[in-house]
Amino acid sequence: MDRRDFMLGIGASVGSGFMDWPRPAQAIAVPQQKQVGIENFIADAQAINVQTSLPFRGYIRTNWSKDPFSCGAYSHIAKGSSIEDVVILGTPIDERVFFAGEAVNPNYQSTVHAAYESGTSTADAIIAAGRQSVGIVGAGAAGLAAAQRLHDAGVKVQVFEARDRMGGRVWTDRRLGPALEKGAAFIVGTNGNPLSQLADNVAAKRVGFGIDDAENDVVIDRDGQEISRTARPGWLEEVTLSNAMGTDYTNLNLEHLENNQEHYFGNYTGGNVVLPNGYDQILGPLQTGYEVKLNAIVGRIAYNNSGAEIGLNDNSLHSFDAVVITVPLGVLKAGKIIFDPVLSEDKIGAIKRMGMGTVDKLFLMFDERFWYDAPWIYTPDTDLPRGQFNLWMTHHTLGTNVLAAFNPGKAAHDLASETDAAIVEKALRVLELAYG
């Protein structure tokens, strides 16, 4: 069950990574790990001392709400917002300042293909406007798609990426061995999806995942017994929706959600797939022929009738005929980029009203598998607040003994400031209740 499957059957009921690092399971002294711009959750020489009966080997944690370069995971139409806000934010300013990304795709949000298609359509608009030099802020799917399209059309392109890597919220981590997706994990709908073509271009292996809801999840109680579908707690549907949208259902425009599910996932058919060798591999061909500046934090965008200028936090200035802003909605909501002149009241209002959701993952690797065969496992009886460690994605079907806990919305925010040791201990305790 992926985020498209999460939506099935929800409407009626609700309407009526980051600082992380794989750690061994035993207690050790952990040296401080540094990453530019990312809050550090591991203090010098802090020991991770987790006592567990499970064959725990290591972990990776995400913390998207604390990531200053995303300030969340993906967008949604919040209560008080509408699709009109998406259109307002995505409208270019005088053909000098353009906006691209999943949040401003007027057809659908919150997916990689939404970001990719927004990037290519924005590039086409810039080409039609006759701009010859373009600065792009952000090297995620939208920024890379726009950059490659513009470069291939003969436009001079320079990309500015705040992180020390490319990919944005496509973030494949191999530090535990297998390719684990801290951000986007699925190609949602394969038929006609441009991401399928990108995957074909690099002969990427794909595996179907969560296509049939009825056969792909299981709910277990604290004694390890499976709960029948008719006896499942009703509130699990709210947790399911929160994981799909990145926020609690009370924060959503429910009327829009119930009538426009395709807005979040698109109309592509053919099931949903994961890429066992890494999502990042399909973005590789979009990173050729143009200049990219990493560790380049943009703090200011200035524009007038003759062009646009990008100002970095190192006080350097870079001038272009036009610029493309592809940063996540959360960065705009946090006011991390100053616009000169300031954005219109309409755009500022749209940014404020639109929602930025958060779903955090905790990957736990074990020496051997002890869980059910189902791709998705629910654990409602946790002794924790609802939403915390209620949903797990299994990875054994992908060839590795990894479980990934999903914590959405309020649960993610409540856990965001806890130490890695505390987070791992809670997760293992939930699994011990079910399997210990």
XYZ file of C-alpha atoms in Angstrom:
436
model
C 0.000 0.000 0.000
C 1.675 3.216 -1.144
C 0.342 6.750 -0.941
C -2.132 6.210 -3.777
C -3.469 3.101 -2.044
C -3.612 5.020 1.246
C -6.356 7.155 -0.246
C -8.722 4.339 -1.178
C -11.734 4.182 1.097
C -10.622 7.104 3.240
C -12.871 9.848 1.906
C -16.150 8.521 3.248
C -14.872 7.788 6.732
C -13.097 11.060 7.357
C -15.687 13.155 5.581
C -19.015 11.653 7.492
C 15.319 12.715 5.717
C 18.195 15.365 8.882
C 20.797 14.292 10.836
C 20.967 10.545 10.703
C 23.572 7.872 10.620
C 23.559 4.063 10.683
C 24.587 2.857 14.130
C 25.411 -0.615 15.427
C 22.990 -2.005 17.951
C 25.467 -2.273 20.798
C 26.419 0.692 22.948
C 29.284 2.671 21.388
C 30.742 6.138 21.527
C 29.416 8.045 18.515
C 31.591 10.850 17.115
C 29.796 13.949 15.929
C 28.812 13.860 12.270
C 28.773 17.101 10.306
C 26.611 18.043 7.331
C 26.287 21.591 6.081
C 23.054 23.223 7.202
C 21.565 20.157 8.851
C 20.786 20.179 12.557
C 22.896 17.666 14.430
C 21.078 15.298 16.762
C 24.127 13.339 17.938
C 26.354 15.059 20.485
C 30.066 14.327 20.763
C 30.742 10.947 22.364
C 27.069 10.329 23.119
C 26.512 6.596 23.524
C 23.592 4.825 21.878
C 22.678 2.195 24.448
C 19.614 0.276 23.357
C 18.685 -2.933 25.105
C 16.557 -5.210 22.937
C 15.820 -8.872 22.465
C 15.540 -8.332 18.727
C 18.471 -8.948 16.335
C 18.960 -5.231 15.757
C 21.947 -4.155 13.653
C 21.607 -0.440 12.795
C 19.356 2.399 11.749
C 18.867 5.496 9.633
C 16.553 8.308 10.692
C 14.998 11.182 8.770
C 13.842 14.465 10.236
C 12.292 16.468 7.401
C 10.660 19.183 9.495
C 14.084 20.086 10.923
C 15.762 20.077 7.514
C 16.369 23.772 6.691
C 16.436 23.047 2.963
C 12.950 21.552 2.823
C 11.137 22.369 6.088
C 8.829 19.435 5.499
C 8.283 16.528 3.124
C 5.633 17.470 0.536
C 2.695 19.789 0.024
C -1.075 19.455 0.234
C -4.217 21.548 -0.133
C -4.781 22.648 3.437
C -8.008 23.699 5.096
C -8.681 27.248 3.922
C -6.651 26.730 0.752
C -7.666 25.663 -2.748
C -6.239 24.778 -6.127
C -6.396 28.494 -6.933
C -3.513 29.033 -4.496
C -1.418 26.523 -6.435
C -2.087 28.441 -9.649
C -1.334 31.804 -8.014
C 1.992 30.654 -6.617
C 2.995 28.991 -9.866
C 2.289 32.025 -12.071
C 5.560 33.588 -13.337
C 6.455 37.173 -12.466
C 6.981 39.228 -15.631
C 8.596 36.209 -17.328
C 11.614 36.864 -15.091
C 10.867 34.824 -11.969
C 9.384 31.352 -12.460
C 8.255 28.811 -9.884
C 8.436 25.034 -10.325
C 8.021 21.952 -8.135
C 5.419 19.531 -6.890
C 3.688 22.234 -4.849
C 2.922 24.409 -7.899
C 1.863 21.695 -10.326
C -1.769 22.602 -11.088
C -2.631 19.046 -12.093
C -1.309 17.085 -9.106
C 0.997 17.553 -6.137
C 3.206 15.629 -3.723
C 4.901 13.226 -6.172
C 8.185 13.151 -8.041
C 6.414 13.104 -11.379
C 4.515 16.241 -10.358
C 7.854 17.955 -9.699
C 9.446 16.615 -12.872
C 6.571 17.679 -15.117
C 6.460 21.097 -13.474
C 10.153 21.504 -14.252
C 9.814 20.580 -17.910
C 6.736 22.759 -18.474
C 8.454 25.707 -16.791
C 11.478 25.219 -19.039
C 9.206 25.256 -22.086
C 7.684 28.560 -20.930
C 11.150 30.083 -20.489
C 12.206 28.924 -23.940
C 9.043 30.431 -25.431
C 9.851 33.717 -23.673
C 13.240 33.783 -25.400
C 15.387 33.879 -22.248
C 19.006 33.004 -22.960
C 20.475 32.620 -19.471
C 18.689 31.076 -16.504
C 19.586 30.527 -12.865
C 17.809 27.675 -11.124
C 17.448 27.494 -7.355
C 17.357 23.872 -6.252
C 18.630 20.606 -7.742
C 15.668 18.392 -6.945
C 13.542 16.688 -9.587
C 11.964 19.949 -10.767
C 15.243 21.843 -10.926
C 17.082 19.058 -12.729
C 14.256 18.546 -15.212
C 14.141 22.257 -16.007
C 17.924 22.543 -16.231
C 18.325 19.623 -18.613
C 15.461 20.781 -20.843
C 16.867 24.315 -21.028
C 20.423 23.144 -21.633
C 19.307 20.832 -24.425
C 17.532 23.816 -26.028
C 20.735 25.872 -26.012
C 19.953 28.052 -22.983
C 22.838 28.828 -20.620
C 21.965 27.300 -17.264
C 23.450 27.467 -13.781
C 21.955 25.550 -10.855
C 22.372 26.542 -7.192
C 21.868 23.762 -4.655
C 22.073 24.368 -0.906
C 22.909 20.769 -0.079
C 26.165 18.982 -0.731
C 24.432 16.644 -3.159
C 21.847 16.697 -5.934
C 18.385 15.165 -5.858
C 16.525 17.225 -3.272
C 13.798 15.146 -1.673
C 14.886 12.170 -3.742
C 17.502 10.979 -1.273
C 18.802 7.433 -1.552
C 20.968 6.308 1.364
C 23.224 3.236 1.036
C 25.133 3.509 4.310
C 23.507 0.377 5.724
C 24.171 -1.477 2.483
C 20.851 -1.551 0.587
C 19.393 1.478 -1.189
C 16.969 3.042 1.309
C 14.783 5.971 0.313
C 14.723 8.727 2.917
C 12.437 10.740 0.667
C 10.462 9.658 -2.394
C 10.166 5.882 -2.714
C 7.588 5.098 -5.415
C 6.891 5.711 -9.053
C 3.157 6.243 -8.671
C 1.407 4.828 -11.735
C 3.733 3.509 -14.435
C 1.741 3.815 -17.678
C 2.609 7.081 -19.397
C 4.511 8.358 -16.375
C 7.632 10.234 -17.550
C 9.558 8.681 -14.667
C 9.032 5.300 -16.291
C 10.888 6.580 -19.334
C 13.690 7.879 -17.119
C 13.892 4.454 -15.513
C 13.928 2.786 -18.920
C 16.784 5.058 -19.997
C 19.047 3.617 -17.307
C 17.550 0.103 -17.315
C 16.526 0.562 -13.669
C 15.127 -2.500 -11.957
C 11.554 -2.000 -10.768
C 9.413 -4.056 -8.412
C 5.650 -3.752 -7.986
C 4.670 -2.757 -4.471
C 1.350 -2.356 -2.711
C -0.922 -2.612 -5.723
C -3.628 -4.723 -4.081
C -4.583 -3.332 -0.687
C -6.465 -6.415 0.417
C -3.378 -8.616 0.204
C -0.594 -6.239 1.128
C -1.141 -5.175 4.714
C -1.605 -6.845 8.050
C -2.584 -5.490 11.476
C -1.110 -7.150 14.558
C -1.773 -6.714 18.249
C 0.730 -6.516 21.085
C 0.838 -10.300 21.345
C 1.747 -10.806 17.726
C -1.705 -11.967 16.676
C -3.207 -10.771 13.399
C -6.319 -8.628 13.750
C -9.053 -9.359 11.225
C -10.048 -6.614 8.840
C -13.450 -6.256 10.488
C -11.910 -5.871 13.955
C -9.307 -3.246 13.063
C -9.452 0.006 15.048
C -11.282 2.657 13.052
C -8.724 5.330 13.896
C -6.107 3.518 11.817
C -7.777 5.047 8.779
C -6.854 8.481 10.107
C -3.246 7.334 10.539
C -3.327 5.970 7.006
C -4.531 9.292 5.634
C -1.953 11.210 7.661
C 0.801 9.081 6.152
C -0.559 9.708 2.674
C -0.852 13.460 3.067
C 1.863 14.233 5.588
C -0.542 15.904 7.979
C -3.527 15.116 10.167
C -6.843 14.992 8.342
C -8.164 17.928 10.381
C -5.649 20.159 8.582
C -6.850 19.192 5.095
C -9.343 20.670 2.695
C -11.448 17.510 2.886
C -13.898 18.552 0.186
C -11.054 18.987 -2.283
C -9.471 15.714 -1.145
C -12.609 13.646 -1.548
C -13.447 15.068 -4.970
C -9.936 15.352 -6.407
C -7.803 12.422 -5.294
C -6.069 12.492 -8.666
C -4.722 15.951 -7.804
C -2.302 14.320 -5.388
C -1.332 11.294 -7.411
C -2.205 11.950 -11.055
C -4.125 9.719 -13.398
C -1.328 7.358 -14.377
C -2.360 3.705 -14.302
C -0.375 0.498 -14.297
C 0.343 0.096 -10.608
C 3.155 1.463 -8.483
C 6.774 0.399 -8.287
C 9.866 0.850 -6.172
C 13.448 0.895 -7.417
C 15.499 -1.590 -5.359
C 18.803 -0.196 -6.622
C 17.904 3.385 -5.752
C 15.558 6.139 -6.885
C 18.513 8.446 -7.415
C 19.729 6.475 -10.430
C 16.912 7.711 -12.672
C 17.861 11.363 -12.096
C 21.446 10.848 -13.239
C 20.810 11.547 -16.948
C 19.294 14.922 -15.968
C 22.620 16.139 -14.559
C 24.730 16.622 -17.672
C 26.158 19.594 -19.562
C 25.371 22.505 -17.265
C 27.004 24.038 -14.213
C 25.901 23.157 -10.702
C 27.054 24.919 -7.532
C 26.626 22.756 -4.430
C 26.594 24.135 -0.883
C 25.186 27.302 -2.451
C 22.511 28.690 -0.139
C 20.309 31.273 -1.840
C 19.094 34.067 0.404
C 17.841 36.703 -2.043
C 16.142 37.012 -5.423
C 16.030 40.440 -7.090
C 14.323 41.140 -10.400
C 13.226 43.916 -12.738
C 12.246 44.381 -16.363
C 15.743 43.615 -17.621
C 16.605 40.475 -15.692
C 16.961 38.717 -12.368
C 19.707 38.236 -9.804
C 20.434 35.449 -7.329
C 22.193 36.404 -4.104
C 23.939 33.696 -2.099
C 24.608 33.695 1.605
C 28.313 34.114 0.837
C 27.370 37.561 -0.561
C 28.094 36.592 -4.174
C 25.653 37.788 -6.870
C 24.719 36.006 -10.095
C 22.754 37.675 -12.901
C 20.476 36.013 -15.461
C 17.701 36.749 -17.908
C 15.375 34.739 -15.669
C 15.416 32.552 -12.559
C 13.470 29.454 -11.554
C 12.588 28.871 -7.899
C 12.213 25.143 -7.229
C 12.696 25.077 -3.452
C 10.069 23.162 -1.451
C 7.002 25.051 -0.290
C 8.245 24.759 3.293
C 11.268 26.929 2.483
C 9.013 29.652 1.072
C 6.685 29.409 4.076
C 9.684 29.838 6.389
C 10.713 33.014 4.559
C 14.233 31.779 3.931
C 14.470 33.613 0.589
C 13.979 37.384 0.399
C 12.413 38.704 -2.812
C 13.157 42.216 -4.087
C 10.654 43.598 -4.841
C 8.560 41.618 -2.396
C 6.116 39.074 -3.740
C 2.565 40.166 -4.402
C -0.016 39.875 -1.649
C -1.716 37.138 -3.669
C 1.446 35.044 -3.757
C 2.242 35.656 -0.093
C -1.306 34.674 0.825
C -1.126 31.501 -1.266
C 2.145 30.483 0.393
C 0.633 30.996 3.848
C -2.574 29.086 3.078
C -1.022 26.085 1.335
C 0.064 23.166 3.500
C 3.466 21.517 3.875
C 3.293 18.041 5.320
C 5.865 15.882 7.052
C 6.379 12.139 7.130
C 9.501 10.843 8.821
C 10.967 7.388 8.461
C 13.068 5.300 10.792
C 14.839 2.444 9.022
C 15.815 -0.448 11.273
C 18.102 -3.193 9.986
C 18.108 -6.639 11.581
C 20.285 -9.715 11.258
C 17.244 -11.789 10.366
C 13.576 -11.340 9.531
C 10.968 -12.023 12.209
C 7.921 -10.189 10.809
C 4.966 -11.031 8.581
C 5.332 -11.395 4.822
C 3.014 -8.458 4.069
C 4.662 -5.341 2.567
C 2.871 -3.148 5.116
C 2.354 -3.838 8.822
C 0.139 -1.873 11.224
C 0.864 -1.906 14.962
C -1.990 -0.032 16.661
C -1.218 -1.155 20.239
C 2.005 0.717 21.049
C 1.520 2.500 24.401
C 2.417 5.655 22.435
C 0.286 8.499 21.061
C -1.649 7.612 17.938
C 0.366 8.069 14.798
C 3.689 7.118 16.368
C 5.079 3.826 15.025
C 1.695 2.553 13.838
C 2.785 1.832 10.260
C 5.788 -0.107 8.934
C 7.018 -0.779 5.419
C 8.834 -4.088 5.073
C 11.834 -4.434 2.767
C 12.441 -8.176 2.774
C 10.609 -8.470 -0.546
C 13.334 -6.167 -1.859
C 16.043 -8.464 -0.576
C 16.987 -6.915 2.759
C 16.019 -7.334 6.422
C 14.864 -3.763 6.979
C 11.702 -2.351 8.503
C 10.825 1.312 7.989
C 8.540 3.000 10.499
C 6.446 5.903 9.177
C 5.567 8.774 11.516
C 3.326 11.408 9.896
C 2.099 14.884 10.707
C 1.823 15.650 14.409
C 3.606 12.415 15.284
C 6.614 13.456 13.206
C 6.718 16.919 14.759
C 6.352 15.554 18.297
C 9.291 13.196 17.726
C 11.466 15.653 15.816
C 13.463 16.926 18.776
C 13.993 13.578 20.469
C 17.401 11.937 20.385
C 18.183 9.099 18.043
C 18.536 6.770 21.031
C 15.047 7.649 22.257
C 13.512 7.215 18.807
C 15.167 3.841 18.203
C 14.231 2.620 21.678
C 10.552 3.481 21.123
C 10.512 1.733 17.762
C 12.144 -1.419 19.092
C 9.777 -1.454 22.065
C 6.783 -1.432 19.692
C 8.247 -4.345 17.752
C 9.004 -6.227 20.965
C 5.367 -5.876 22.012
C 4.327 -7.499 18.761
C 7.147 -9.962 18.172
C 9.279 -10.227 21.304
